[in-house]
């Protein structure tokens, strides 16, 4: 049985007071559960040192991650964060390809694949978001879109790209909408993604996980996690509510 990975993506939210309150409660909560499920929170990057100070040191299955990375190591790239800097402050997991970056920052499949590549070169774990828009769904293009978003990673990073990595299947229409994909629907595409990746390689893939993301809550988490090909969640809004987020972790531990 695979150990679920729950990622809480805080996006552009939080401040010092919020963080102190949130982690005081999370610290207390995580102890009995930390063996069965891996939990990762990706706060705004500048708060990571503060959170590292607040966290108990024995949280073996808890990690802080980054919401972004640049494709350069250092140099004149104002506002960016490099993979070595992430490693330097103890980060292992990095979200890339989130639809908010694809749309708001015009990030292309090629740029995202380059980010994937530099993460792998630096032994970081990519959490690659893929998924279709509402229009693409209506036009029955979901598989085609996912294939395209996966193919470019293979093209740039090679056959072992997805070893030690995470794909978050996030139908864009479900993000922040209060309407998650139906569990069977999310399972169908996650199964497709897993098999598509398997069909492109000849070795046995290692440490590869598929998450579902898009309006995950403590109400729908149970049915979603019971699906065979869903190994965890990428949670947005609900990861900012400590009660709801810990309930989701609890559900993933059952
Ligand atoms: P949501 O966000 O859970 O608020 O829908 C998910 C995401 O953007 O990854």
PDB file of C-alpha atoms and ligand atoms in Angstrom:
ATOM      1  CA  UNK A   1       0.000   0.000   0.000  1.00  0.00           C
ATOM      2  CA  UNK A   2       1.397   3.354  -1.054  1.00  0.00           C
ATOM      3  CA  UNK A   3       1.924   6.028   1.599  1.00  0.00           C
ATOM      4  CA  UNK A   4      -0.230   9.050   0.674  1.00  0.00           C
ATOM      5  CA  UNK A   5       1.342  12.462   0.160  1.00  0.00           C
ATOM      6  CA  UNK A   6      -0.739  15.488   1.065  1.00  0.00           C
ATOM      7  CA  UNK A   7       0.487  18.862  -0.104  1.00  0.00           C
ATOM      8  CA  UNK A   8      -0.984  22.103   1.192  1.00  0.00           C
ATOM      9  CA  UNK A   9      -0.346  24.912  -1.261  1.00  0.00           C
ATOM     10  CA  UNK A  10      -0.834  28.201   0.534  1.00  0.00           C
ATOM     11  CA  UNK A  11      -0.334  30.285  -2.610  1.00  0.00           C
ATOM     12  CA  UNK A  12      -0.112  34.012  -1.729  1.00  0.00           C
ATOM     13  CA  UNK A  13      -1.578  33.704   1.764  1.00  0.00           C
ATOM     14  CA  UNK A  14      -0.429  33.844   5.362  1.00  0.00           C
ATOM     15  CA  UNK A  15       1.480  36.149   7.690  1.00  0.00           C
ATOM     16  CA  UNK A  16       3.524  35.754  10.876  1.00  0.00           C
ATOM     17  CA  UNK A  17       0.552  35.627  13.224  1.00  0.00           C
ATOM     18  CA  UNK A  18      -1.335  33.165  11.034  1.00  0.00           C
ATOM     19  CA  UNK A  19       1.761  30.960  10.800  1.00  0.00           C
ATOM     20  CA  UNK A  20       2.348  30.867  14.547  1.00  0.00           C
ATOM     21  CA  UNK A  21      -1.255  29.847  15.205  1.00  0.00           C
ATOM     22  CA  UNK A  22      -1.397  27.323  12.387  1.00  0.00           C
ATOM     23  CA  UNK A  23       1.840  25.535  13.241  1.00  0.00           C
ATOM     24  CA  UNK A  24       1.184  25.465  16.939  1.00  0.00           C
ATOM     25  CA  UNK A  25      -1.875  23.357  16.157  1.00  0.00           C
ATOM     26  CA  UNK A  26      -0.222  21.351  13.380  1.00  0.00           C
ATOM     27  CA  UNK A  27       2.713  20.497  15.652  1.00  0.00           C
ATOM     28  CA  UNK A  28       0.331  18.996  18.181  1.00  0.00           C
ATOM     29  CA  UNK A  29      -1.679  17.177  15.553  1.00  0.00           C
ATOM     30  CA  UNK A  30       1.060  15.579  13.473  1.00  0.00           C
ATOM     31  CA  UNK A  31       2.710  13.373  16.085  1.00  0.00           C
ATOM     32  CA  UNK A  32       0.463  10.311  16.131  1.00  0.00           C
ATOM     33  CA  UNK A  33      -0.009  10.419  12.393  1.00  0.00           C
ATOM     34  CA  UNK A  34       3.389  11.094  11.036  1.00  0.00           C
ATOM     35  CA  UNK A  35       4.195   7.483  10.196  1.00  0.00           C
ATOM     36  CA  UNK A  36       1.440   6.785   7.709  1.00  0.00           C
ATOM     37  CA  UNK A  37       1.244   9.846   5.534  1.00  0.00           C
ATOM     38  CA  UNK A  38       3.662  12.439   4.219  1.00  0.00           C
ATOM     39  CA  UNK A  39       2.546  16.033   4.625  1.00  0.00           C
ATOM     40  CA  UNK A  40       4.085  18.963   2.799  1.00  0.00           C
ATOM     41  CA  UNK A  41       3.181  22.637   3.085  1.00  0.00           C
ATOM     42  CA  UNK A  42       4.308  25.162   0.506  1.00  0.00           C
ATOM     43  CA  UNK A  43       4.009  28.579   2.161  1.00  0.00           C
ATOM     44  CA  UNK A  44       5.212  31.795   0.531  1.00  0.00           C
ATOM     45  CA  UNK A  45       8.957  31.149   0.400  1.00  0.00           C
ATOM     46  CA  UNK A  46      10.030  34.038   2.659  1.00  0.00           C
ATOM     47  CA  UNK A  47       8.274  32.445   5.656  1.00  0.00           C
ATOM     48  CA  UNK A  48      10.167  29.165   5.463  1.00  0.00           C
ATOM     49  CA  UNK A  49      12.927  30.061   7.982  1.00  0.00           C
ATOM     50  CA  UNK A  50      10.288  31.232  10.468  1.00  0.00           C
ATOM     51  CA  UNK A  51       8.326  27.994  10.114  1.00  0.00           C
ATOM     52  CA  UNK A  52      11.506  25.934  10.436  1.00  0.00           C
ATOM     53  CA  UNK A  53      12.079  27.630  13.797  1.00  0.00           C
ATOM     54  CA  UNK A  54       8.546  26.971  15.023  1.00  0.00           C
ATOM     55  CA  UNK A  55       8.331  23.322  13.927  1.00  0.00           C
ATOM     56  CA  UNK A  56       9.248  20.488  16.264  1.00  0.00           C
ATOM     57  CA  UNK A  57      12.369  18.816  14.952  1.00  0.00           C
ATOM     58  CA  UNK A  58      10.977  15.268  15.070  1.00  0.00           C
ATOM     59  CA  UNK A  59       8.543  15.675  12.175  1.00  0.00           C
ATOM     60  CA  UNK A  60      10.028  12.964   9.991  1.00  0.00           C
ATOM     61  CA  UNK A  61       7.199  12.929   7.497  1.00  0.00           C
ATOM     62  CA  UNK A  62       6.558  16.625   7.344  1.00  0.00           C
ATOM     63  CA  UNK A  63       8.260  18.859   4.810  1.00  0.00           C
ATOM     64  CA  UNK A  64       8.160  22.445   3.684  1.00  0.00           C
ATOM     65  CA  UNK A  65       8.169  22.900  -0.072  1.00  0.00           C
ATOM     66  CA  UNK A  66       8.381  25.684  -2.609  1.00  0.00           C
ATOM     67  CA  UNK A  67       5.648  26.985  -4.919  1.00  0.00           C
ATOM     68  CA  UNK A  68       8.107  27.813  -7.685  1.00  0.00           C
ATOM     69  CA  UNK A  69      11.688  27.691  -8.915  1.00  0.00           C
ATOM     70  CA  UNK A  70      13.721  29.402 -11.617  1.00  0.00           C
ATOM     71  CA  UNK A  71      15.636  27.595 -14.355  1.00  0.00           C
ATOM     72  CA  UNK A  72      18.859  29.457 -13.503  1.00  0.00           C
ATOM     73  CA  UNK A  73      21.283  28.758 -10.701  1.00  0.00           C
ATOM     74  CA  UNK A  74      22.298  32.352 -10.023  1.00  0.00           C
ATOM     75  CA  UNK A  75      22.695  35.689 -11.812  1.00  0.00           C
ATOM     76  CA  UNK A  76      20.690  38.681 -12.975  1.00  0.00           C
ATOM     77  CA  UNK A  77      17.171  37.245 -12.596  1.00  0.00           C
ATOM     78  CA  UNK A  78      15.294  39.669 -10.353  1.00  0.00           C
ATOM     79  CA  UNK A  79      12.692  38.137  -8.095  1.00  0.00           C
ATOM     80  CA  UNK A  80      13.597  34.511  -8.804  1.00  0.00           C
ATOM     81  CA  UNK A  81      14.612  31.637  -6.529  1.00  0.00           C
ATOM     82  CA  UNK A  82      17.095  29.014  -7.674  1.00  0.00           C
ATOM     83  CA  UNK A  83      17.111  25.271  -7.021  1.00  0.00           C
ATOM     84  CA  UNK A  84      20.413  25.500  -5.107  1.00  0.00           C
ATOM     85  CA  UNK A  85      18.933  28.156  -2.834  1.00  0.00           C
ATOM     86  CA  UNK A  86      16.017  25.835  -2.111  1.00  0.00           C
ATOM     87  CA  UNK A  87      18.404  23.004  -1.301  1.00  0.00           C
ATOM     88  CA  UNK A  88      20.434  25.409   0.830  1.00  0.00           C
ATOM     89  CA  UNK A  89      17.456  26.059   3.120  1.00  0.00           C
ATOM     90  CA  UNK A  90      16.442  22.404   3.301  1.00  0.00           C
ATOM     91  CA  UNK A  91      13.662  22.253   0.712  1.00  0.00           C
ATOM     92  CA  UNK A  92      13.046  19.005  -1.182  1.00  0.00           C
ATOM     93  CA  UNK A  93       9.702  19.435  -2.963  1.00  0.00           C
ATOM     94  CA  UNK A  94       8.800  22.057  -5.538  1.00  0.00           C
ATOM     95  CA  UNK A  95       5.488  22.715  -7.279  1.00  0.00           C
ATOM     96  CA  UNK A  96       5.823  23.526 -10.970  1.00  0.00           C
ATOM     97  CA  UNK A  97       3.321  23.921 -13.775  1.00  0.00           C
ATOM     98  CA  UNK A  98       0.502  25.150 -11.566  1.00  0.00           C
ATOM     99  CA  UNK A  99      -2.247  26.587 -13.751  1.00  0.00           C
ATOM    100  CA  UNK A 100      -1.963  29.925 -11.934  1.00  0.00           C
ATOM    101  CA  UNK A 101       1.629  30.176 -13.168  1.00  0.00           C
ATOM    102  CA  UNK A 102       0.765  28.822 -16.594  1.00  0.00           C
ATOM    103  CA  UNK A 103      -1.903  31.525 -17.016  1.00  0.00           C
ATOM    104  CA  UNK A 104      -0.857  34.492 -14.868  1.00  0.00           C
ATOM    105  CA  UNK A 105       2.840  34.226 -15.710  1.00  0.00           C
ATOM    106  CA  UNK A 106       2.478  32.756 -19.194  1.00  0.00           C
ATOM    107  CA  UNK A 107       4.632  29.755 -18.343  1.00  0.00           C
ATOM    108  CA  UNK A 108       4.829  27.407 -21.318  1.00  0.00           C
ATOM    109  CA  UNK A 109       5.124  23.625 -21.366  1.00  0.00           C
ATOM    110  CA  UNK A 110       8.745  24.051 -22.464  1.00  0.00           C
ATOM    111  CA  UNK A 111       9.652  26.365 -19.585  1.00  0.00           C
ATOM    112  CA  UNK A 112       7.950  24.011 -17.140  1.00  0.00           C
ATOM    113  CA  UNK A 113       9.903  21.063 -18.565  1.00  0.00           C
ATOM    114  CA  UNK A 114      13.128  23.058 -18.103  1.00  0.00           C
ATOM    115  CA  UNK A 115      12.134  23.695 -14.498  1.00  0.00           C
ATOM    116  CA  UNK A 116      11.471  19.976 -14.089  1.00  0.00           C
ATOM    117  CA  UNK A 117      14.916  19.254 -15.507  1.00  0.00           C
ATOM    118  CA  UNK A 118      16.815  21.614 -13.214  1.00  0.00           C
ATOM    119  CA  UNK A 119      14.951  20.256 -10.217  1.00  0.00           C
ATOM    120  CA  UNK A 120      15.981  16.713 -11.095  1.00  0.00           C
ATOM    121  CA  UNK A 121      19.573  17.816 -11.676  1.00  0.00           C
ATOM    122  CA  UNK A 122      19.552  19.267  -8.177  1.00  0.00           C
ATOM    123  CA  UNK A 123      17.944  16.141  -6.686  1.00  0.00           C
ATOM    124  CA  UNK A 124      14.768  17.993  -5.827  1.00  0.00           C
ATOM    125  CA  UNK A 125      11.326  16.419  -6.171  1.00  0.00           C
ATOM    126  CA  UNK A 126       9.043  18.074  -8.730  1.00  0.00           C
ATOM    127  CA  UNK A 127       5.327  18.228  -8.084  1.00  0.00           C
ATOM    128  CA  UNK A 128       4.208  18.733 -11.670  1.00  0.00           C
ATOM    129  CA  UNK A 129       0.664  20.051 -12.100  1.00  0.00           C
ATOM    130  CA  UNK A 130      -1.134  19.026 -15.249  1.00  0.00           C
ATOM    131  CA  UNK A 131      -4.757  19.214 -16.309  1.00  0.00           C
ATOM    132  CA  UNK A 132      -7.326  20.597 -18.679  1.00  0.00           C
ATOM    133  CA  UNK A 133      -9.453  23.738 -18.809  1.00  0.00           C
ATOM    134  CA  UNK A 134     -13.242  23.580 -18.798  1.00  0.00           C
ATOM    135  CA  UNK A 135     -13.351  24.130 -22.533  1.00  0.00           C
ATOM    136  CA  UNK A 136     -10.845  21.351 -23.157  1.00  0.00           C
ATOM    137  CA  UNK A 137     -12.891  19.054 -20.979  1.00  0.00           C
ATOM    138  CA  UNK A 138     -16.077  19.854 -22.898  1.00  0.00           C
ATOM    139  CA  UNK A 139     -14.223  19.168 -26.131  1.00  0.00           C
ATOM    140  CA  UNK A 140     -13.004  15.838 -24.738  1.00  0.00           C
ATOM    141  CA  UNK A 141      -9.371  16.906 -24.917  1.00  0.00           C
ATOM    142  CA  UNK A 142      -8.334  15.981 -21.361  1.00  0.00           C
ATOM    143  CA  UNK A 143      -6.149  13.018 -22.319  1.00  0.00           C
ATOM    144  CA  UNK A 144      -4.567  14.889 -25.196  1.00  0.00           C
ATOM    145  CA  UNK A 145      -3.652  17.819 -22.920  1.00  0.00           C
ATOM    146  CA  UNK A 146      -2.211  15.559 -20.234  1.00  0.00           C
ATOM    147  CA  UNK A 147      -0.216  13.631 -22.853  1.00  0.00           C
ATOM    148  CA  UNK A 148       1.257  16.840 -24.232  1.00  0.00           C
ATOM    149  CA  UNK A 149       2.198  18.076 -20.767  1.00  0.00           C
ATOM    150  CA  UNK A 150       3.868  14.724 -20.022  1.00  0.00           C
ATOM    151  CA  UNK A 151       5.560  14.217 -23.411  1.00  0.00           C
ATOM    152  CA  UNK A 152       7.568  17.414 -23.173  1.00  0.00           C
ATOM    153  CA  UNK A 153       8.965  16.307 -19.807  1.00  0.00           C
ATOM    154  CA  UNK A 154      10.159  13.033 -21.370  1.00  0.00           C
ATOM    155  CA  UNK A 155      11.588  14.951 -24.338  1.00  0.00           C
ATOM    156  CA  UNK A 156      13.647  17.269 -22.153  1.00  0.00           C
ATOM    157  CA  UNK A 157      14.397  15.049 -19.155  1.00  0.00           C
ATOM    158  CA  UNK A 158      14.599  11.518 -20.590  1.00  0.00           C
ATOM    159  CA  UNK A 159      13.088   8.161 -19.726  1.00  0.00           C
ATOM    160  CA  UNK A 160      13.793   8.343 -15.983  1.00  0.00           C
ATOM    161  CA  UNK A 161      12.175  11.772 -15.585  1.00  0.00           C
ATOM    162  CA  UNK A 162       9.257  10.612 -13.479  1.00  0.00           C
ATOM    163  CA  UNK A 163      11.224   8.420 -11.075  1.00  0.00           C
ATOM    164  CA  UNK A 164      11.170  10.232  -7.704  1.00  0.00           C
ATOM    165  CA  UNK A 165       8.530  12.691  -8.743  1.00  0.00           C
ATOM    166  CA  UNK A 166       4.905  13.612  -8.256  1.00  0.00           C
ATOM    167  CA  UNK A 167       2.247  14.508 -10.788  1.00  0.00           C
ATOM    168  CA  UNK A 168      -0.722  16.466  -9.501  1.00  0.00           C
ATOM    169  CA  UNK A 169      -3.667  15.989 -11.802  1.00  0.00           C
ATOM    170  CA  UNK A 170      -5.531  19.256 -11.391  1.00  0.00           C
ATOM    171  CA  UNK A 171      -8.467  19.871 -13.695  1.00  0.00           C
ATOM    172  CA  UNK A 172      -8.309  23.646 -13.954  1.00  0.00           C
ATOM    173  CA  UNK A 173     -12.084  24.003 -13.817  1.00  0.00           C
ATOM    174  CA  UNK A 174     -12.073  22.371 -10.396  1.00  0.00           C
ATOM    175  CA  UNK A 175      -9.482  24.651  -8.782  1.00  0.00           C
ATOM    176  CA  UNK A 176     -10.985  27.057  -6.254  1.00  0.00           C
ATOM    177  CA  UNK A 177     -14.452  26.302  -7.616  1.00  0.00           C
ATOM    178  CA  UNK A 178     -16.016  24.274  -4.791  1.00  0.00           C
ATOM    179  CA  UNK A 179     -16.679  21.613  -7.420  1.00  0.00           C
ATOM    180  CA  UNK A 180     -14.077  18.906  -7.375  1.00  0.00           C
ATOM    181  CA  UNK A 181     -13.901  16.298 -10.096  1.00  0.00           C
ATOM    182  CA  UNK A 182     -16.036  13.278  -9.315  1.00  0.00           C
ATOM    183  CA  UNK A 183     -13.906  10.562  -7.722  1.00  0.00           C
ATOM    184  CA  UNK A 184     -14.442   8.178 -10.669  1.00  0.00           C
ATOM    185  CA  UNK A 185     -13.579  10.918 -13.108  1.00  0.00           C
ATOM    186  CA  UNK A 186     -10.346  11.775 -11.223  1.00  0.00           C
ATOM    187  CA  UNK A 187      -9.526   8.071 -10.996  1.00  0.00           C
ATOM    188  CA  UNK A 188     -10.089   7.575 -14.727  1.00  0.00           C
ATOM    189  CA  UNK A 189      -7.585  10.288 -15.663  1.00  0.00           C
ATOM    190  CA  UNK A 190      -5.087   9.314 -12.943  1.00  0.00           C
ATOM    191  CA  UNK A 191      -5.177   5.723 -14.245  1.00  0.00           C
ATOM    192  CA  UNK A 192      -4.648   7.048 -17.743  1.00  0.00           C
ATOM    193  CA  UNK A 193      -1.669   9.176 -16.613  1.00  0.00           C
ATOM    194  CA  UNK A 194      -0.017   6.256 -14.802  1.00  0.00           C
ATOM    195  CA  UNK A 195      -0.442   3.928 -17.751  1.00  0.00           C
ATOM    196  CA  UNK A 196       0.625   6.493 -20.283  1.00  0.00           C
ATOM    197  CA  UNK A 197       3.871   7.050 -18.380  1.00  0.00           C
ATOM    198  CA  UNK A 198       4.399   3.290 -18.052  1.00  0.00           C
ATOM    199  CA  UNK A 199       3.839   2.881 -21.794  1.00  0.00           C
ATOM    200  CA  UNK A 200       6.681   5.317 -22.523  1.00  0.00           C
ATOM    201  CA  UNK A 201       9.369   3.594 -20.433  1.00  0.00           C
ATOM    202  CA  UNK A 202      10.947   0.174 -20.238  1.00  0.00           C
ATOM    203  CA  UNK A 203      12.125   0.229 -16.610  1.00  0.00           C
ATOM    204  CA  UNK A 204      10.049  -0.119 -13.449  1.00  0.00           C
ATOM    205  CA  UNK A 205       9.303   3.387 -12.228  1.00  0.00           C
ATOM    206  CA  UNK A 206      10.357   4.202  -8.647  1.00  0.00           C
ATOM    207  CA  UNK A 207       8.803   6.612  -6.148  1.00  0.00           C
ATOM    208  CA  UNK A 208       6.220   8.011  -8.480  1.00  0.00           C
ATOM    209  CA  UNK A 209       2.973   9.437  -7.103  1.00  0.00           C
ATOM    210  CA  UNK A 210      -0.197  10.862  -8.598  1.00  0.00           C
ATOM    211  CA  UNK A 211      -2.136  13.415  -6.621  1.00  0.00           C
ATOM    212  CA  UNK A 212      -5.522  14.883  -7.278  1.00  0.00           C
ATOM    213  CA  UNK A 213      -6.012  18.635  -6.838  1.00  0.00           C
ATOM    214  CA  UNK A 214      -9.008  20.922  -7.291  1.00  0.00           C
ATOM    215  CA  UNK A 215     -11.418  21.789  -4.471  1.00  0.00           C
ATOM    216  CA  UNK A 216     -10.331  18.963  -2.179  1.00  0.00           C
ATOM    217  CA  UNK A 217     -12.061  19.330   1.186  1.00  0.00           C
ATOM    218  CA  UNK A 218     -12.605  17.253   4.302  1.00  0.00           C
ATOM    219  CA  UNK A 219     -15.956  16.294   2.762  1.00  0.00           C
ATOM    220  CA  UNK A 220     -14.752  14.777  -0.513  1.00  0.00           C
ATOM    221  CA  UNK A 221     -11.265  13.578   0.517  1.00  0.00           C
ATOM    222  CA  UNK A 222     -12.395  10.158   1.645  1.00  0.00           C
ATOM    223  CA  UNK A 223     -14.028   9.089  -1.572  1.00  0.00           C
ATOM    224  CA  UNK A 224     -11.172  10.510  -3.628  1.00  0.00           C
ATOM    225  CA  UNK A 225      -8.389   8.802  -1.656  1.00  0.00           C
ATOM    226  CA  UNK A 226     -10.137   5.440  -1.990  1.00  0.00           C
ATOM    227  CA  UNK A 227      -9.505   5.527  -5.740  1.00  0.00           C
ATOM    228  CA  UNK A 228      -6.719   3.157  -6.817  1.00  0.00           C
ATOM    229  CA  UNK A 229      -4.612   5.646  -8.718  1.00  0.00           C
ATOM    230  CA  UNK A 230      -4.929   8.644  -6.405  1.00  0.00           C
ATOM    231  CA  UNK A 231      -1.946   8.647  -4.032  1.00  0.00           C
ATOM    232  CA  UNK A 232      -2.681  11.931  -2.300  1.00  0.00           C
ATOM    233  CA  UNK A 233      -3.839  15.490  -2.775  1.00  0.00           C
ATOM    234  CA  UNK A 234      -2.673  18.934  -3.711  1.00  0.00           C
ATOM    235  CA  UNK A 235      -4.869  21.093  -1.508  1.00  0.00           C
ATOM    236  CA  UNK A 236      -5.274  24.846  -1.949  1.00  0.00           C
ATOM    237  CA  UNK A 237      -7.994  26.684  -0.001  1.00  0.00           C
ATOM    238  CA  UNK A 238      -8.580  23.938   2.564  1.00  0.00           C
ATOM    239  CA  UNK A 239      -4.880  23.846   3.492  1.00  0.00           C
ATOM    240  CA  UNK A 240      -5.273  27.267   5.098  1.00  0.00           C
ATOM    241  CA  UNK A 241      -7.906  26.014   7.518  1.00  0.00           C
ATOM    242  CA  UNK A 242      -6.126  23.989  10.135  1.00  0.00           C
ATOM    243  CA  UNK A 243      -9.181  21.940  11.177  1.00  0.00           C
ATOM    244  CA  UNK A 244     -10.083  21.052   7.636  1.00  0.00           C
ATOM    245  CA  UNK A 245      -6.497  20.338   6.607  1.00  0.00           C
ATOM    246  CA  UNK A 246      -5.787  18.054   9.569  1.00  0.00           C
ATOM    247  CA  UNK A 247      -9.054  16.238   8.846  1.00  0.00           C
ATOM    248  CA  UNK A 248      -7.857  15.617   5.286  1.00  0.00           C
ATOM    249  CA  UNK A 249      -4.545  14.277   6.638  1.00  0.00           C
ATOM    250  CA  UNK A 250      -6.476  12.071   9.034  1.00  0.00           C
ATOM    251  CA  UNK A 251      -8.588  10.703   6.174  1.00  0.00           C
ATOM    252  CA  UNK A 252      -5.471   9.981   4.105  1.00  0.00           C
ATOM    253  CA  UNK A 253      -4.120   8.011   7.054  1.00  0.00           C
ATOM    254  CA  UNK A 254      -7.031   5.637   7.370  1.00  0.00           C
TER     255      UNK A 254
HETATM  256  P1  LIG B   1      -8.114  24.485  -4.342  1.00  0.00           P
HETATM  257  O1  LIG B   1      -6.705  24.719  -5.060  1.00  0.00           O
HETATM  258  O2  LIG B   1      -7.930  23.290  -3.425  1.00  0.00           O
HETATM  259  O3  LIG B   1      -8.374  25.746  -3.603  1.00  0.00           O
HETATM  260  O4  LIG B   1      -9.093  24.184  -5.396  1.00  0.00           O
HETATM  261  C1  LIG B   1      -5.961  23.645  -5.547  1.00  0.00           C
HETATM  262  C2  LIG B   1      -4.735  24.131  -6.240  1.00  0.00           C
HETATM  263  O5  LIG B   1      -4.739  25.245  -6.780  1.00  0.00           O
HETATM  264  O6  LIG B   1      -3.737  23.417  -6.288  1.00  0.00           O
END
